[in-house]
Short mmCIF file of C-alpha atoms and ligand atoms in Angstrom, two decimals:
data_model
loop_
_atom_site.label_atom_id
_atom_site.label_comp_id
_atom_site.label_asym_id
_atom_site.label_seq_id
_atom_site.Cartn_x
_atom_site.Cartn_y
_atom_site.Cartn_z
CA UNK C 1 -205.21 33.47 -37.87
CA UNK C 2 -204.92 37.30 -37.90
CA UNK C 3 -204.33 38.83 -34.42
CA UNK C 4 -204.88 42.67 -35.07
CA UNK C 5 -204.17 44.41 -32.30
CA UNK C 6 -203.84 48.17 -31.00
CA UNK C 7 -201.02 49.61 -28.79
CA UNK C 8 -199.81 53.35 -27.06
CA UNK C 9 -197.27 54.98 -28.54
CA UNK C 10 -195.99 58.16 -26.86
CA UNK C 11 -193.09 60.53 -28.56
CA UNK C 12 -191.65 61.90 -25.53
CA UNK C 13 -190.38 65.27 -24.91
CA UNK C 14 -186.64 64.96 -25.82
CA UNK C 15 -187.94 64.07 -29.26
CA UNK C 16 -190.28 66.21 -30.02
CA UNK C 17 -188.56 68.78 -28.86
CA UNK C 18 -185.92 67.37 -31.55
CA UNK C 19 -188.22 67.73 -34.25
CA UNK C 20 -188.63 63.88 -34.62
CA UNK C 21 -191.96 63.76 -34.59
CA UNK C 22 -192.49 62.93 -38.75
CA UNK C 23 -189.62 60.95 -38.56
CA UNK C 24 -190.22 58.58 -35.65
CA UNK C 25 -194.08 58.24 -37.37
CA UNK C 26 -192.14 57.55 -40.90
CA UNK C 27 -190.99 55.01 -39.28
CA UNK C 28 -193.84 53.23 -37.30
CA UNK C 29 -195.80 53.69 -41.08
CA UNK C 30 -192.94 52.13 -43.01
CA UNK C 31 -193.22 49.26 -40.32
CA UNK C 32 -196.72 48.45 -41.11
CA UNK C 33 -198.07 50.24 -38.10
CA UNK C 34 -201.69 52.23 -38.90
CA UNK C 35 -201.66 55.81 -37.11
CA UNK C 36 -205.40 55.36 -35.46
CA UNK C 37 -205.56 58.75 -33.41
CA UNK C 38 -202.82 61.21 -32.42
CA UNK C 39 -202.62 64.37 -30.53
CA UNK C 40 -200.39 66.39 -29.02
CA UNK C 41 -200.73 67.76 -26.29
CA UNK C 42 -198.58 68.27 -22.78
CA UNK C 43 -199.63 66.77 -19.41
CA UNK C 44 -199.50 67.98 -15.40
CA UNK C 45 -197.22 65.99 -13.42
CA UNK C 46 -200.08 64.63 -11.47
CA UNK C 47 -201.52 62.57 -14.70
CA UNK C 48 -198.09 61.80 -15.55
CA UNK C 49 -197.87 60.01 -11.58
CA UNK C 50 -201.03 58.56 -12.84
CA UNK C 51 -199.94 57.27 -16.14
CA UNK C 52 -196.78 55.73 -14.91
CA UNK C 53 -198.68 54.36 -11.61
CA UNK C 54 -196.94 50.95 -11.81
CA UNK C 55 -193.51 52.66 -11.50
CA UNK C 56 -194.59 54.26 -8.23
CA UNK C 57 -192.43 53.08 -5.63
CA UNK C 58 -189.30 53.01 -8.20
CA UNK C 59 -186.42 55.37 -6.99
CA UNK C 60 -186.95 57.02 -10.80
CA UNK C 61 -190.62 57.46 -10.40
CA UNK C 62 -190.42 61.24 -9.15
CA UNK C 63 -187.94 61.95 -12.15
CA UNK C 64 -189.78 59.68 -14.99
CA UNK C 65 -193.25 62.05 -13.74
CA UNK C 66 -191.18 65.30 -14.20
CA UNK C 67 -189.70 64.50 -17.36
CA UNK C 68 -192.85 63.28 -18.98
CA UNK C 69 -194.51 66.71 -18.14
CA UNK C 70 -191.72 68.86 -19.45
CA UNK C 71 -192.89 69.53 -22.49
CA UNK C 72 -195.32 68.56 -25.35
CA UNK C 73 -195.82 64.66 -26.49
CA UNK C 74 -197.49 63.08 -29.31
CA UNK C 75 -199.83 60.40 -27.86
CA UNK C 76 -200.32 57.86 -30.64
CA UNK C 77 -203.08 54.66 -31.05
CA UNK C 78 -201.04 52.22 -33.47
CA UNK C 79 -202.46 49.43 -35.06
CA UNK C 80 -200.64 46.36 -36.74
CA UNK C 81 -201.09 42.99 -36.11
CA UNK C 82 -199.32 41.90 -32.88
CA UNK C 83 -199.24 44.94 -32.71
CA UNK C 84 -197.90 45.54 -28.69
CA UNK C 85 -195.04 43.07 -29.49
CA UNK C 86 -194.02 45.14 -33.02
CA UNK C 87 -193.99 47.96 -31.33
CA UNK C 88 -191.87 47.04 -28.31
CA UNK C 89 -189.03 45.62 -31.07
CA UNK C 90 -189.27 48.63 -32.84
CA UNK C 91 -188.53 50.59 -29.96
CA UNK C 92 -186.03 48.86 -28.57
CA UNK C 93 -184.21 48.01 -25.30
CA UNK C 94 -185.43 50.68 -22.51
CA UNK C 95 -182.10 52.23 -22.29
CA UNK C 96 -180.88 53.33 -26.01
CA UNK C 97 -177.04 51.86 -25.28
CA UNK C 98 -178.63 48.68 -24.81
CA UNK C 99 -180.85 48.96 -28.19
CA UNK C 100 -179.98 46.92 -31.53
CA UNK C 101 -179.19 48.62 -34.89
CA UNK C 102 -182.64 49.60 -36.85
CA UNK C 103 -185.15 50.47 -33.51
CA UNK C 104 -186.14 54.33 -32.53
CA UNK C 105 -184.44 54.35 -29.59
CA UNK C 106 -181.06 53.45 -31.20
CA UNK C 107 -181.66 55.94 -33.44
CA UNK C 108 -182.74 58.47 -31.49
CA UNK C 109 -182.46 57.65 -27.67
CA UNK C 110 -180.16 60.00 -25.36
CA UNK C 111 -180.29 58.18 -22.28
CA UNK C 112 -182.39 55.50 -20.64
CA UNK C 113 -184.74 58.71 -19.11
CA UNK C 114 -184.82 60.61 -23.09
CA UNK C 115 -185.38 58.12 -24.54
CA UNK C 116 -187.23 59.36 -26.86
CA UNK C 117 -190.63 56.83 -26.81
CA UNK C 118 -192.77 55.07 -25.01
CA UNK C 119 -194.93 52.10 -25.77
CA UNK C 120 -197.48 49.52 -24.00
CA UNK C 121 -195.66 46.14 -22.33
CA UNK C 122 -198.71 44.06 -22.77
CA UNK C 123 -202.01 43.87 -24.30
CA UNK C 124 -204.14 44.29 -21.25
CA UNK C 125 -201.49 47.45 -20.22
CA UNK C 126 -202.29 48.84 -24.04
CA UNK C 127 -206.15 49.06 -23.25
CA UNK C 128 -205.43 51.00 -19.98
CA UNK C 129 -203.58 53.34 -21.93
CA UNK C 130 -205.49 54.18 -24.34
CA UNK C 131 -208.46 54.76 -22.44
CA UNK C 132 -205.96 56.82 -20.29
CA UNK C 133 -205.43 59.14 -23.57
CA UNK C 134 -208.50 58.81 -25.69
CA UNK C 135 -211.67 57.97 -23.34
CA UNK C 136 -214.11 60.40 -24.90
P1 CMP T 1 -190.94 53.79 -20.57
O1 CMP T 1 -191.07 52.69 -21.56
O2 CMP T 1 -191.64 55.06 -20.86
O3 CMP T 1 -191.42 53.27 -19.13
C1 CMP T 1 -190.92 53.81 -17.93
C2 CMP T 1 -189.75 54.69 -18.13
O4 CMP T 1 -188.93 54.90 -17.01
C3 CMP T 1 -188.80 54.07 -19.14
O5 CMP T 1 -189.37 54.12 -20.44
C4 CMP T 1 -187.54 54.92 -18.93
O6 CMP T 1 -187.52 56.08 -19.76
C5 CMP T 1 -187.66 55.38 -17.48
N1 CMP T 1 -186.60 54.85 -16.62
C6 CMP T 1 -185.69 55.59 -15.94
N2 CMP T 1 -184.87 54.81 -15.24
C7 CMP T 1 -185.22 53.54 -15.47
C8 CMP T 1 -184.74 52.27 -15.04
N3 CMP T 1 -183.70 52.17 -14.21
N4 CMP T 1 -185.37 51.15 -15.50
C9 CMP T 1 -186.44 51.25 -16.33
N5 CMP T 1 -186.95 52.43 -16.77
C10 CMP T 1 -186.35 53.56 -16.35
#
């Protein structure tokens, strides 16, 4: 049975700022992942804080909120089926010296805070996040 699902994808600053941008979406496309909406655009710190809510009372929080806010992102609706789980292998580990041969952030990852995408962790997570980016 086909399980089509949607996900968030978010090129962070340290890549865009990179000029990754067509390259990191090459290679969502080339995985079988269907660009739904995108926009760039670049966020206060507050609705960063409010984005990355769940990391709240993490000692990286304050950072995580700063970084995110630096500078422009590309805020991405990708569809695929299993979509949440393709993405997060795709991606790989959190911190790029931890990520396998083939995903973005092995590719392009600095260091566990650039590195250089984000992406939902579960289904229910992926609907909050989208509406948090494209509630009309
Ligand atoms: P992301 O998938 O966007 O979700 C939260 C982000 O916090 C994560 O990617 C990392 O970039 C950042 N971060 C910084 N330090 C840590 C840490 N120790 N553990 C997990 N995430 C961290």
């Amino acid at each position: 049975m086909s399980n089509i699902e949607q996900t968030l994808s978010i090129i962070k600053p340290d890549a865009v700022e990179r000029n990754l941008e067509s390259e990191i979406k090459e290679m969502f496309k080339s995985n079988g992942f269907q660009i739904l909406k995108e926009k760039k655009i670049q966020i206060e710190k507050a609705e960063a804080e409010k984005f990355y809510k769940v990391h709240e009372t993490k000692p990286f929080y304050n950072d995580l909120c700063e970084y995110l806010s630096s500078g422009p992102i590309v805020v991405m609706i990708l569809q695929k089926e299993n979509a949440v789980k393709g993405n997060r292998e795709l991606m790989g580990a959190t911190n790029p010296k931890d990520a396998e041969e083939g995903t973005i952030r092995k590719k392009y990852g600095i260091s566990i805070d650039k590195n250089s995408v984000h992406g939902s962790d579960s289904v229910d997570n992926a609907k909050i996040e989208i509406d948090f980016f494209f509630k009309d």
